[in-house]
Short mmCIF file of C-alpha atoms in Angstrom, two decimals:
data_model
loop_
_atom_site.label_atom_id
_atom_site.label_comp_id
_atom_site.label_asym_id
_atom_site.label_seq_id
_atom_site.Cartn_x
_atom_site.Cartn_y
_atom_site.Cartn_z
CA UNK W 1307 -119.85 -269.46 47.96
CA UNK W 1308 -118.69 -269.70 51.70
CA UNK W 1309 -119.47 -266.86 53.22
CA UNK W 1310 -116.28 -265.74 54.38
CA UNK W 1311 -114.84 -267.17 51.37
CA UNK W 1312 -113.35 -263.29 50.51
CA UNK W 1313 -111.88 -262.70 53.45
CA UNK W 1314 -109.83 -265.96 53.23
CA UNK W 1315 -108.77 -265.96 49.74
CA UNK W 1316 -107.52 -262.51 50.59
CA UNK W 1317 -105.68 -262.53 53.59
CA UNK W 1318 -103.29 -265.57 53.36
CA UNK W 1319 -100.83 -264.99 56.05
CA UNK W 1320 -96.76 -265.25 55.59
CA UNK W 1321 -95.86 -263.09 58.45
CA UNK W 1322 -92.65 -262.87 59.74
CA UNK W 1323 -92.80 -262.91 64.28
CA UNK W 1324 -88.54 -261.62 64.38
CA UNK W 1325 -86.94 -258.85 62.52
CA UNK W 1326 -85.38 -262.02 60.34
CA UNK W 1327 -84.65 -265.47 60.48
CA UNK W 1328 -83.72 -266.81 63.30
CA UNK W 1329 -80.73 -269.17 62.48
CA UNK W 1330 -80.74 -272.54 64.36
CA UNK W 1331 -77.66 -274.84 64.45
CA UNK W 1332 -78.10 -278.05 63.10
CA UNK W 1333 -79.94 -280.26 65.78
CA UNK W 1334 -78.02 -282.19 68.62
CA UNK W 1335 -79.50 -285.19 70.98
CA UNK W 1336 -80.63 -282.91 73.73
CA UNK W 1337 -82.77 -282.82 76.11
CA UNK W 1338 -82.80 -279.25 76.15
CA UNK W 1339 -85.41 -277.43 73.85
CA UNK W 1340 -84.31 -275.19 71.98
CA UNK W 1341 -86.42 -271.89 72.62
CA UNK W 1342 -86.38 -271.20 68.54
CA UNK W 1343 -89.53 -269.34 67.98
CA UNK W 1344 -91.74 -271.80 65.64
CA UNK W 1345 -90.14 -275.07 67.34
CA UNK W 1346 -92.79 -276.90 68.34
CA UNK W 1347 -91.15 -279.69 69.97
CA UNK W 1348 -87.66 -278.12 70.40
CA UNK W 1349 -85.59 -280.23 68.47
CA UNK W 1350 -83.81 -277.25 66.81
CA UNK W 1351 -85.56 -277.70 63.94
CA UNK W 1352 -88.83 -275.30 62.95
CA UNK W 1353 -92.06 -276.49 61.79
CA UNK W 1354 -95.08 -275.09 60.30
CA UNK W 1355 -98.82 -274.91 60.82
CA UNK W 1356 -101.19 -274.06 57.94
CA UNK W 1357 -104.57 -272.81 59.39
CA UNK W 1358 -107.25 -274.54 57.37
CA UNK W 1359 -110.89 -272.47 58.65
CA UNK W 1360 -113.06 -274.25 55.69
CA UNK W 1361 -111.87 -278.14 56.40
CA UNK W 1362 -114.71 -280.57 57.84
CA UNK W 1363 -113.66 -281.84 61.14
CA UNK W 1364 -115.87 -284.68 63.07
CA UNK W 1365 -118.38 -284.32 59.92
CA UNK W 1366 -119.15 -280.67 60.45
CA UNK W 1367 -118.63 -278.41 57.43
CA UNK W 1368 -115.88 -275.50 57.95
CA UNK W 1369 -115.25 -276.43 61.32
CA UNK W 1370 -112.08 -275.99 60.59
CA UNK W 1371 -109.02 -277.50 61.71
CA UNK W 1372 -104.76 -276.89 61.30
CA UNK W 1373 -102.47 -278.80 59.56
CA UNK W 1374 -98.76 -279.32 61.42
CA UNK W 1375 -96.34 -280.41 59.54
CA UNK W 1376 -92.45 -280.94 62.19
CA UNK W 1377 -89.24 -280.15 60.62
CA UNK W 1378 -86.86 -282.95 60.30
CA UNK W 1379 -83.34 -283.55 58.36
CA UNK W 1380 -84.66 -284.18 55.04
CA UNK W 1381 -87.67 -281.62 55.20
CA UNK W 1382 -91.35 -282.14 56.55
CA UNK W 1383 -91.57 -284.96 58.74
CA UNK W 1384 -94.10 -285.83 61.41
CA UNK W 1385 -97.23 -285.25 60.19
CA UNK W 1386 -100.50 -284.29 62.22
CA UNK W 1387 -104.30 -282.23 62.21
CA UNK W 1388 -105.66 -280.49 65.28
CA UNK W 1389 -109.33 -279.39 65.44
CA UNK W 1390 -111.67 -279.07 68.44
CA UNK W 1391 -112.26 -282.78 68.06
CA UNK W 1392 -108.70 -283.23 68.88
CA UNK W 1393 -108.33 -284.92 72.55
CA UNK W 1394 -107.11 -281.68 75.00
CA UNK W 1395 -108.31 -279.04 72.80
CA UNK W 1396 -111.37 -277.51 74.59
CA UNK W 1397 -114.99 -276.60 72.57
CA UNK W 1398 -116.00 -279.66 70.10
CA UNK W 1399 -116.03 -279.26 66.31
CA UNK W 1400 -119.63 -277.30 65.20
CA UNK W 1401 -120.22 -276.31 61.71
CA UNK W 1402 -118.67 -272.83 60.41
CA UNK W 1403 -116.88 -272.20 63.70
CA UNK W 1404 -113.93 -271.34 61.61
CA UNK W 1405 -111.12 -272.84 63.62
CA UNK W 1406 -107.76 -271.65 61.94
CA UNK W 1407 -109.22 -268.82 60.51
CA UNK W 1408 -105.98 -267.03 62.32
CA UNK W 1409 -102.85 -268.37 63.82
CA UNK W 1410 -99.80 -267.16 65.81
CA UNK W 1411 -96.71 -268.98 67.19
CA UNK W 1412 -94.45 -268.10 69.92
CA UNK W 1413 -93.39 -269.53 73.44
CA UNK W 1414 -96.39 -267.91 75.65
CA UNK W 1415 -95.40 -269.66 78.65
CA UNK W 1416 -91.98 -269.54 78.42
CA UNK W 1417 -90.88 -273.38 78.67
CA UNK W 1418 -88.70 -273.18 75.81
CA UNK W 1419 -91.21 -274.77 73.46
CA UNK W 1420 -93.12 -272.26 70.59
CA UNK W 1421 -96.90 -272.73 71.30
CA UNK W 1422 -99.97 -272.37 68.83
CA UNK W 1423 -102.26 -269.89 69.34
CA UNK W 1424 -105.64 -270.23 67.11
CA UNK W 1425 -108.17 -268.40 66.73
CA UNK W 1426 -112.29 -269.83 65.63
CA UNK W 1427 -113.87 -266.78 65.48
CA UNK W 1428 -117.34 -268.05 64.19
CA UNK W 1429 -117.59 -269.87 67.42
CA UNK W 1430 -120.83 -269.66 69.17
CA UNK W 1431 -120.02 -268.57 72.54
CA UNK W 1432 -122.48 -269.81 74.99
CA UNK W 1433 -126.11 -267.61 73.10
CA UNK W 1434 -123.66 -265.22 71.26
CA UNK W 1435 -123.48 -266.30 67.96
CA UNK W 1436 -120.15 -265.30 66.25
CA UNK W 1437 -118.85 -264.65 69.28
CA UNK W 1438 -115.40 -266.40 68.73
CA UNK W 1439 -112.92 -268.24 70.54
CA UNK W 1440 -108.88 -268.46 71.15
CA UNK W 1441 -106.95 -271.40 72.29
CA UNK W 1442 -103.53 -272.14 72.60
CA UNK W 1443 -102.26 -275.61 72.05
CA UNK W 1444 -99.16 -275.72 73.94
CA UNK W 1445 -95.66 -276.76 73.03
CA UNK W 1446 -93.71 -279.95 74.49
CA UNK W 1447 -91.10 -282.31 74.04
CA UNK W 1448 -93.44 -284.74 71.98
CA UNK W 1449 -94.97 -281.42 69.75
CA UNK W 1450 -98.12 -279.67 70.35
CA UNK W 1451 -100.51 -281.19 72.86
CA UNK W 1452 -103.10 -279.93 75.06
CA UNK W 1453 -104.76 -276.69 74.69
CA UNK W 1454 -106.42 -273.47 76.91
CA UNK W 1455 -108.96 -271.47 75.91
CA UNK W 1456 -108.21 -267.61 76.27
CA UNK W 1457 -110.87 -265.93 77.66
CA UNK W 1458 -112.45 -263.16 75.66
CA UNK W 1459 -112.35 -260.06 78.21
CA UNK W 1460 -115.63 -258.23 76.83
CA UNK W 1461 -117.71 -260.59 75.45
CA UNK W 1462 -120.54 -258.38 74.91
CA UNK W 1463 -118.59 -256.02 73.36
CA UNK W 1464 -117.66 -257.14 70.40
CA UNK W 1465 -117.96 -260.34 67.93
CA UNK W 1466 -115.67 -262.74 66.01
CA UNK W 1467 -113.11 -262.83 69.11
CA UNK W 1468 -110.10 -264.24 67.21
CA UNK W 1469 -109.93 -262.75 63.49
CA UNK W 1470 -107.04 -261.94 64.02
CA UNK W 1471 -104.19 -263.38 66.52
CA UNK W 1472 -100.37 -262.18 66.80
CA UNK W 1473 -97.50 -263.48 69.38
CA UNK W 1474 -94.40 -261.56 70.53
CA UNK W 1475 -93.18 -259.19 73.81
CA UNK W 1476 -94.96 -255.98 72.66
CA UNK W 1477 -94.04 -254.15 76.01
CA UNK W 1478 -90.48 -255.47 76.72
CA UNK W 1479 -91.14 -257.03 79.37
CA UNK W 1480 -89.15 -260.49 78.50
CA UNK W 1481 -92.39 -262.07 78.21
CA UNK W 1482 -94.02 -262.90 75.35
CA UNK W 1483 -97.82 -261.05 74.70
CA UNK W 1484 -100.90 -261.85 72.71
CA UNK W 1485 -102.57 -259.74 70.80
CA UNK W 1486 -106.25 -260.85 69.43
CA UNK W 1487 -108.19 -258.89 66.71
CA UNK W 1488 -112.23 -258.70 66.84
CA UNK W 1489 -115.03 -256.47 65.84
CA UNK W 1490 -115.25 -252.93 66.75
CA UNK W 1491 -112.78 -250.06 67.45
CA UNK W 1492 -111.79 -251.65 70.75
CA UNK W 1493 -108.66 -253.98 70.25
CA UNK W 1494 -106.57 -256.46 72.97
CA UNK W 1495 -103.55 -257.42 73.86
CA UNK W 1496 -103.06 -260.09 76.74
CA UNK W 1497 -99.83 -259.72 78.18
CA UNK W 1498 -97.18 -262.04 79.11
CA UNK W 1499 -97.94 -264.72 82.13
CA UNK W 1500 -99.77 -267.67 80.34
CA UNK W 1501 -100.34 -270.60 82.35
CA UNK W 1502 -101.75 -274.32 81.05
CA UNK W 1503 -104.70 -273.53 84.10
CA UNK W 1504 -105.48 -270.58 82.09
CA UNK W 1505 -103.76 -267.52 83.97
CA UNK W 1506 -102.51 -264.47 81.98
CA UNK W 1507 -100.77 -260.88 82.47
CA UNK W 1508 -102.67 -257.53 82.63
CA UNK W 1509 -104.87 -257.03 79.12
CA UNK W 1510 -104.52 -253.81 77.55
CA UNK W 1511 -106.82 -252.10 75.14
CA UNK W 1512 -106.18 -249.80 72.01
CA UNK W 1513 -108.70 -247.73 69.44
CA UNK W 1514 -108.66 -248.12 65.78
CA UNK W 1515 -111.02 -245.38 65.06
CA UNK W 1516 -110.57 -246.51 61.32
CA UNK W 1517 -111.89 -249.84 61.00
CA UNK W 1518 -115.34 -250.40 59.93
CA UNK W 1519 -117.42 -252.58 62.31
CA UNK W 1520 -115.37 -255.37 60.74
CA UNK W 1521 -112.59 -254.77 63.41
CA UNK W 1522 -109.12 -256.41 63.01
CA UNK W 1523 -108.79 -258.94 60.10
CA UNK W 1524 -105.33 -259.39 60.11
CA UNK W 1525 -102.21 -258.70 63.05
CA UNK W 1526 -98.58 -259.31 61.97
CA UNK W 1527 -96.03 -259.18 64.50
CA UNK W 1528 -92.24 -257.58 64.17
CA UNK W 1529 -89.35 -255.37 65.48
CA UNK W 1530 -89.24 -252.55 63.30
CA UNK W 1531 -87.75 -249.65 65.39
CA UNK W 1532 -84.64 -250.38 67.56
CA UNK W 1533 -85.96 -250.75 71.19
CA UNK W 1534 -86.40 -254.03 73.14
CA UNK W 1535 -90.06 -253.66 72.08
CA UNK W 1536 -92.20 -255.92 69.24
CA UNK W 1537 -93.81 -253.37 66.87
CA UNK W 1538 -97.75 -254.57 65.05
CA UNK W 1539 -98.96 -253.87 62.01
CA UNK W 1540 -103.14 -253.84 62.04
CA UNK W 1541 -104.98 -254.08 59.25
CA UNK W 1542 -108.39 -253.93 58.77
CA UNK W 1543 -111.24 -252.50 55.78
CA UNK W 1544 -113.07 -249.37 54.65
CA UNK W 1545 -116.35 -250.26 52.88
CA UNK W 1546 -116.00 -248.37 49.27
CA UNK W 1547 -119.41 -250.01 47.75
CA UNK W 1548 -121.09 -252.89 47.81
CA UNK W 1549 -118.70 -254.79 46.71
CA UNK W 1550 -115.49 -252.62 47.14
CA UNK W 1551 -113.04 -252.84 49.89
CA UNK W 1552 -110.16 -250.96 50.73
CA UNK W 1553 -107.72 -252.64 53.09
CA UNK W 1554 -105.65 -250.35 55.49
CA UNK W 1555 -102.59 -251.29 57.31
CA UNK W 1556 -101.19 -249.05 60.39
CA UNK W 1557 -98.14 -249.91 61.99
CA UNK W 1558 -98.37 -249.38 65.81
CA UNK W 1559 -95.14 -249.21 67.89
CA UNK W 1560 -95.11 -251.37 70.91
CA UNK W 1561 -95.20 -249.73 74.41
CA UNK W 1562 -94.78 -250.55 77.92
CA UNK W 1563 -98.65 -249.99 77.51
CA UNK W 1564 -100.59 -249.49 74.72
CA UNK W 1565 -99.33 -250.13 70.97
CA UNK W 1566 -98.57 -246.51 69.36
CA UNK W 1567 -100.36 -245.34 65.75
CA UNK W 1568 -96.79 -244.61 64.20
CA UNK W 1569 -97.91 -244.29 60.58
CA UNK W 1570 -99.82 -245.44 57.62
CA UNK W 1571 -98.54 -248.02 55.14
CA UNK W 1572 -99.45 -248.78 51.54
CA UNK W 1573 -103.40 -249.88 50.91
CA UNK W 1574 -103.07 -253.98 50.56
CA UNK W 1575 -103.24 -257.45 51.89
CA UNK W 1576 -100.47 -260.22 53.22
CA UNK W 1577 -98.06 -258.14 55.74
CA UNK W 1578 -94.22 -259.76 56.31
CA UNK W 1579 -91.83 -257.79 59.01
CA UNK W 1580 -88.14 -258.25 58.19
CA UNK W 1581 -85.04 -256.47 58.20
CA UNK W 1582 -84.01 -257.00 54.66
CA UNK W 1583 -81.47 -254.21 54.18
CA UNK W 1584 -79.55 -255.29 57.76
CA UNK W 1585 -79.41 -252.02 58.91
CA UNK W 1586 -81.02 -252.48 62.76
CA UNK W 1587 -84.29 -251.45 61.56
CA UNK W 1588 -87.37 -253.60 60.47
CA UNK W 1589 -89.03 -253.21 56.81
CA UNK W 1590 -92.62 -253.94 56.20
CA UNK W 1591 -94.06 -255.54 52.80
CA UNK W 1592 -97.39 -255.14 51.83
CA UNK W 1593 -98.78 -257.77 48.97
CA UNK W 1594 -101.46 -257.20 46.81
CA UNK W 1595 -101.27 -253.32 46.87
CA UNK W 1596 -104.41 -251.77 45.95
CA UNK W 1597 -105.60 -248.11 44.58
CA UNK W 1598 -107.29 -245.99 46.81
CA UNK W 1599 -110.73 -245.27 45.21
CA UNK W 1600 -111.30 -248.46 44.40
CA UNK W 1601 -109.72 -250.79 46.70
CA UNK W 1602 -109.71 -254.63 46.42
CA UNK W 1603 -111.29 -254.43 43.29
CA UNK W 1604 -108.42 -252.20 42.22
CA UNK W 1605 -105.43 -253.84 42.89
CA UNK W 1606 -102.40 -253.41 41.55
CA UNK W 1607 -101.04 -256.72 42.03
CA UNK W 1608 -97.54 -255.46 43.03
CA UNK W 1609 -95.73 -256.08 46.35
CA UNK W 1610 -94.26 -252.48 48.06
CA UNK W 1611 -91.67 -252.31 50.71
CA UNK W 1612 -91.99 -249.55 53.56
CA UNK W 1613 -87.65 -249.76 54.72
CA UNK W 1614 -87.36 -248.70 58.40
CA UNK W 1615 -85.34 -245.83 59.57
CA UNK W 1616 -84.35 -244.61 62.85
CA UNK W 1617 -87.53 -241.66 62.16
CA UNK W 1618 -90.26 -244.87 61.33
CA UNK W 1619 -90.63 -245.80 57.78
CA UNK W 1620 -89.63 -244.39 54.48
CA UNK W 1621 -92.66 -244.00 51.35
CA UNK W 1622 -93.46 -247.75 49.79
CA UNK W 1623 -90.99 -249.02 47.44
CA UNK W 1624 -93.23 -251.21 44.86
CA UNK W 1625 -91.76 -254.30 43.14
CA UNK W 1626 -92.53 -255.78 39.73
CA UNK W 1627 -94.28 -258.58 41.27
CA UNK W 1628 -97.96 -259.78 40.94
CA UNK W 1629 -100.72 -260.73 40.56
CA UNK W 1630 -101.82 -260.58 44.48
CA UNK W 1631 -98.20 -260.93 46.10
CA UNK W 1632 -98.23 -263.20 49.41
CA UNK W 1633 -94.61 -262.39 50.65
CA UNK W 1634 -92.51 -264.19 53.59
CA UNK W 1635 -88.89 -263.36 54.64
CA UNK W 1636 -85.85 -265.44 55.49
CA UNK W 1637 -82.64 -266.47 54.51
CA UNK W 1638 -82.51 -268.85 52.24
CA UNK W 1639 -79.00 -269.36 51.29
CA UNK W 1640 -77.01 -268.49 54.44
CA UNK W 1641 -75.44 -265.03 53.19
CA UNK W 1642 -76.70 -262.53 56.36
CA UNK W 1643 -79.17 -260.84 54.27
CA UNK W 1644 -82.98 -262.28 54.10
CA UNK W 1645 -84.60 -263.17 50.53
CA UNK W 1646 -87.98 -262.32 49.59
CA UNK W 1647 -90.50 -264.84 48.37
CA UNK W 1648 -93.65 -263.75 47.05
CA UNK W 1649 -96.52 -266.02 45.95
CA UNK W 1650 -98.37 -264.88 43.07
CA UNK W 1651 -101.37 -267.55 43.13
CA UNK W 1652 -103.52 -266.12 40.06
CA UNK W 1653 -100.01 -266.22 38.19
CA UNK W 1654 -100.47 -267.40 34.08
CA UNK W 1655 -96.49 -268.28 33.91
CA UNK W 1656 -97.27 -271.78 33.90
CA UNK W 1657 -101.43 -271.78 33.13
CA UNK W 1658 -104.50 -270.06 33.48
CA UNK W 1659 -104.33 -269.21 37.33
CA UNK W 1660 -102.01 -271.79 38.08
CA UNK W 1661 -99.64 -269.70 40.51
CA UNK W 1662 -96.33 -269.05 40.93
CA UNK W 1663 -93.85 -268.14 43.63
CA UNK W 1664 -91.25 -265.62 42.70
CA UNK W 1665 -87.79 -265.65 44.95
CA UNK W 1666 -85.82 -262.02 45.44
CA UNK W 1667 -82.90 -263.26 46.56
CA UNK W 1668 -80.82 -260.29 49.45
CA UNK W 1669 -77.23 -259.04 48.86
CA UNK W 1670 -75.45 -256.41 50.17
CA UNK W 1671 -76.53 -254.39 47.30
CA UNK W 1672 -80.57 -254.89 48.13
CA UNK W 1673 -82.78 -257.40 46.32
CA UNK W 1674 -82.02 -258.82 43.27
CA UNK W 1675 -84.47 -259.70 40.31
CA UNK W 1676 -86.86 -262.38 41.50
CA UNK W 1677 -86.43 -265.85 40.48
CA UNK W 1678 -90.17 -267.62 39.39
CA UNK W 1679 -90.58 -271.25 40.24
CA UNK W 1680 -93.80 -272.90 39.36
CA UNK W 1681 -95.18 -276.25 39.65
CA UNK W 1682 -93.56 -276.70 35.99
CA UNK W 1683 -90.37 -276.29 37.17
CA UNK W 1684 -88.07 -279.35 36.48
CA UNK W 1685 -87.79 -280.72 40.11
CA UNK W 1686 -90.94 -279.71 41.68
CA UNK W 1687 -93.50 -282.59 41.95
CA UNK W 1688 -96.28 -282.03 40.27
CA UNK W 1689 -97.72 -280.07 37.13
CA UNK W 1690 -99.30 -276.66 36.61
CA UNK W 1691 -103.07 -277.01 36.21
CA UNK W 1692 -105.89 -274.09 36.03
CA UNK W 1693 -106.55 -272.81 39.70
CA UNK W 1694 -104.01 -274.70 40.94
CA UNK W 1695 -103.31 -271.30 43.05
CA UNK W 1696 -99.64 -272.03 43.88
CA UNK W 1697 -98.42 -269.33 46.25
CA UNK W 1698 -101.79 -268.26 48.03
CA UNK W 1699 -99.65 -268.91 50.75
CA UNK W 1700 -95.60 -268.54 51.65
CA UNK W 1701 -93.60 -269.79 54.50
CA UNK W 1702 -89.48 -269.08 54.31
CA UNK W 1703 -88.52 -271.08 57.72
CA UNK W 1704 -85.67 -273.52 58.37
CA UNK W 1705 -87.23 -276.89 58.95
CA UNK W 1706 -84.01 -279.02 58.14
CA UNK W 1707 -81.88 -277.10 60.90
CA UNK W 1708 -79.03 -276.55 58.73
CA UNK W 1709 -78.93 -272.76 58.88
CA UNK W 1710 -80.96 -271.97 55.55
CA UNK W 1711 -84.70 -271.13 55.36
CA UNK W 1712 -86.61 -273.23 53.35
CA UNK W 1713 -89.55 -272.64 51.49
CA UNK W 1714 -93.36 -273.78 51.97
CA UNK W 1715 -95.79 -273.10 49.23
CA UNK W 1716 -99.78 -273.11 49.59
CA UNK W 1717 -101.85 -273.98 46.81
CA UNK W 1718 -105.21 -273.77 48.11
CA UNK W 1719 -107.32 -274.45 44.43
CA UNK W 1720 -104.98 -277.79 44.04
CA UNK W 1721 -107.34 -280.75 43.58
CA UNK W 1722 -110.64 -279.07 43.22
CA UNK W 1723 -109.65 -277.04 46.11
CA UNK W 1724 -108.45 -279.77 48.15
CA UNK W 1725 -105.36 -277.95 49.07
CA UNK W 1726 -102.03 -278.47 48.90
CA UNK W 1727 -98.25 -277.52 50.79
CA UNK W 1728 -94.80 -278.40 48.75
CA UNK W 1729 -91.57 -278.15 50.42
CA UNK W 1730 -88.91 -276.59 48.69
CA UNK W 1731 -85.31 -276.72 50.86
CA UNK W 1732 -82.81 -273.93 50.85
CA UNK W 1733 -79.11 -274.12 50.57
CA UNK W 1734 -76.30 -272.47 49.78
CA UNK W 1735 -76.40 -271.82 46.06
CA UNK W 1736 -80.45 -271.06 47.41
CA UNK W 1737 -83.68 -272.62 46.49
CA UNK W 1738 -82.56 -276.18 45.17
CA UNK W 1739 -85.48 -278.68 44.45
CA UNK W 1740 -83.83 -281.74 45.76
CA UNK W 1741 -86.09 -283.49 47.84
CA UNK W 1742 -88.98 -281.23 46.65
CA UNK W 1743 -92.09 -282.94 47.84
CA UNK W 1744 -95.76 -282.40 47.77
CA UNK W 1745 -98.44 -282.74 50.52
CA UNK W 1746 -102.49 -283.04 50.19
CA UNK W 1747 -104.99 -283.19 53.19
CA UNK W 1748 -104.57 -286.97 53.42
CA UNK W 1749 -101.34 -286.90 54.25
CA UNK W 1750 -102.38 -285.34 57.88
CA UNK W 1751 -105.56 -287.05 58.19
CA UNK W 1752 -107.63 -284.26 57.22
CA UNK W 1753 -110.91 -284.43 55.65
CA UNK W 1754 -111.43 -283.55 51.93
CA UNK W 1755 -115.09 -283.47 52.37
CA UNK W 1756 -115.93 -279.50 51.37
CA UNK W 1757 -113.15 -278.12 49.90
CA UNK W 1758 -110.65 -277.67 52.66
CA UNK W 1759 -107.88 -275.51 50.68
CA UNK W 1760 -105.12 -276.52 52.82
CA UNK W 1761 -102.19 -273.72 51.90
CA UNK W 1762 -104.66 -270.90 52.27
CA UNK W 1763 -102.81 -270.03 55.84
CA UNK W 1764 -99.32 -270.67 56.83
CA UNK W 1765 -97.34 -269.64 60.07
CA UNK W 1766 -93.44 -271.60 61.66
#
């Protein structure tokens, strides 16, 4: 087994960087970017980036590398894999580094293009083993290119420098911060101020008194109270047994300083910020909700929603969703009010652990009864298969630029754990599998050496 196999299968990452989606009008010959956060290249049109920590890059097993995929009229378009073997991108590819373990996206250095931050925390760092690394690969005109590394502040201090990575303006400063989970109590966020030579704003530090020596495994970004501040939700673990985990998620309101403890949200994995309800006020949903005594090995399966309120957050609303929900918000057909998707990868709707993705769809009156689409629905390419895993992953992001979030699926245990994405487009009547299309590691030049699981990660 990889030895951070658990920690990967069980953190696949749908968050959500804005209180919703951001709509983009259809894309115009300009040669303006466009400044919509997850636009790589500014055409108008979002993309997507699935973080792939166990794929062989330059021969080296679990280097790890990410897979871009660019929006375009029809769906996915350009096509590409970045790794520390990729020209501009400091470090060079070493075995286990990890690279993709975490990702972020936002416009760090405010050109108008969204820029990639990545984290490798399994780096060796000069004679600290594990010490970790964080680079961003920077946003242009022609898509990502070029990279530069962010320096760890206290490199004694800690370990695995990167577990964790989240992008948005957590002070409210108009600039956009970085905040970068490790090991240890002691957390950081690097403010706003990035520079391709490698400059940055002040770096703050916060305490998590209640993470094990694990530290941060997980940062999803959001606006959940009203100010002109981004609000974080940090999760982390509490060792049970020897085999029993129970993973705790604190939402921390952002600060001209330091992030606030505000409260403490349901026990589970996969976070997604979004203001389903359209009230002003973000709402947080937790997949994979677990009981308290005995934690990951206890879970309930279901996916709870924590509604904001002018006062913070109400108690967890659960769903009848499962097993292990990966959620992501956005709007898929247009109406003002995001939809819910929530990948259930260890699904039997189709086949034995074949996955399935199940749609809530918003309305004025809240969410209505989910919708389940599986790789045997008439339209998606492909078939249902044992450990296929559909829905380890989620993305709801609008890579046609028509105004309607569209939906990318990981299914990391596709192809004897080869990996897979499929691209699902939104419209007005909603999800509509027209032009539904599948997409293995070959089709971005990555390695299938090793059992990659592309679709285990997925940020836009």
């Amino acid at each position: 087994m990889h030895k951070h196999l658990r920690l990967a299968l069980a953190s696949a990452t749908a968050a959500a960087l804005t209180g919703g989606l951001l709509m983009a009008l259809p894309a115009t010959a300009s040669a303006a970017p466009s400044g919509l956060v997850g636009d790589f290249n500014g055409d108008g049109r979002q993309d997507v980036a699935a973080g792939t920590p166990y794929a062989t890059a330059g021969g080296k097993w679990e280097a790890g590398a990410v897979a871009v995929a660019y929006g375009s009229a029809t769906g996915i378009g350009t096509k590409k894999t970045i790794s520390q073997n990729t020209s501009g991108v400091p470090g060079s590819a070493e075995e286990s580094d990890g690279f993709g373990q975490s990702t972020a996206v936002g416009d760090l250095n405010n050109d108008g293009y969204s820029d990639l931050a990545v984290g490798a925390p399994y780096e060796k760092v000069g004679d600290d083993t594990n010490g970790g690394t964080v680079v961003i690969v920077w946003g242009s005109a022609s898509g990502l290119s070029g990279a530069t590394t962010v320096k760890d502040p206290a490199v004694s201090g800690h370990d695995r420098w990167g577990q964790a990575v989240a992008i948005a303006d957590f002070t409210g400063d108009g600039k956009a911060d970085l905040a970068v989970g490790a090991s240890g109590t002691t957390q950081w966020i690097i403010k706003g101020g990035f520079t391709k030579a490698g400059s940055t704003g002040s770096k703050i530090t916060y305490t998590t008194t209640w993470t094990g020596s694990t530290g941060v495994l997980d940062l999803t970004a959001g606006k959940v109270n009203a100010d002109a501040k981004a609000d974080l939700v940090v999760s982390g673990e509490k060792k049970l047994g020897s085999e029993r985990y129970l993973d705790r998620n604190f939402l921390y309101y952002g600060t001209t300083s330091a992030p606030t403890q505000k409260a403490e949200l349901p026990y589970g994995k996969n976070i997604a910020v979004g203001d389903l309800d359209q009230d002003g006020y973000g709402d947080i949903v937790t997949g994979e909700t677990e009981d308290a005594t005995e934690g990951d090995l206890g879970s309930t399966g279901t996916t709870a929603i924590s509604y904001g309120t002018s006062t913070g957050v109400e108690a967890a609303v659960e769903l009848a969703d499962g097993p292990y929900g990966r959620p992501s918000i956005g709007d898929i057909d247009g109406n003002g009010f995001p939809d819910l998707a929530v990948g259930a990868p260890v699904s039997d709707a189709a086949a034995e652990y074949s996955g399935a993705v199940l749609v809530h769809y918003g309305t004025a009156d809240g969410l209505g009864s989910p919708v389940t689409f599986t790789q045997n629905t008439e339209g998606i390419p492909g078939s249902a298969e044992t450990n296929d895993f559909f829905g380890t992953a989620t993305l709801l992001k609008d890579l046609t630029g028509d105004g309607y979030a569209d939906l990318v699926v990981g299914s990391d245990g596709e192809n004897d754990a080869n990996g897979m994405l499929t691209f699902v487009k939104g419209s007005a009547t909603g999800i509509t599998t027209d032009g539904a299309a599948n997409y293995s590691p070959s089709a971005f030049s990555m390695s299938t050496a090793y059992y990659p699981q592309l679709g285990m990660f997925l940020v836009g």
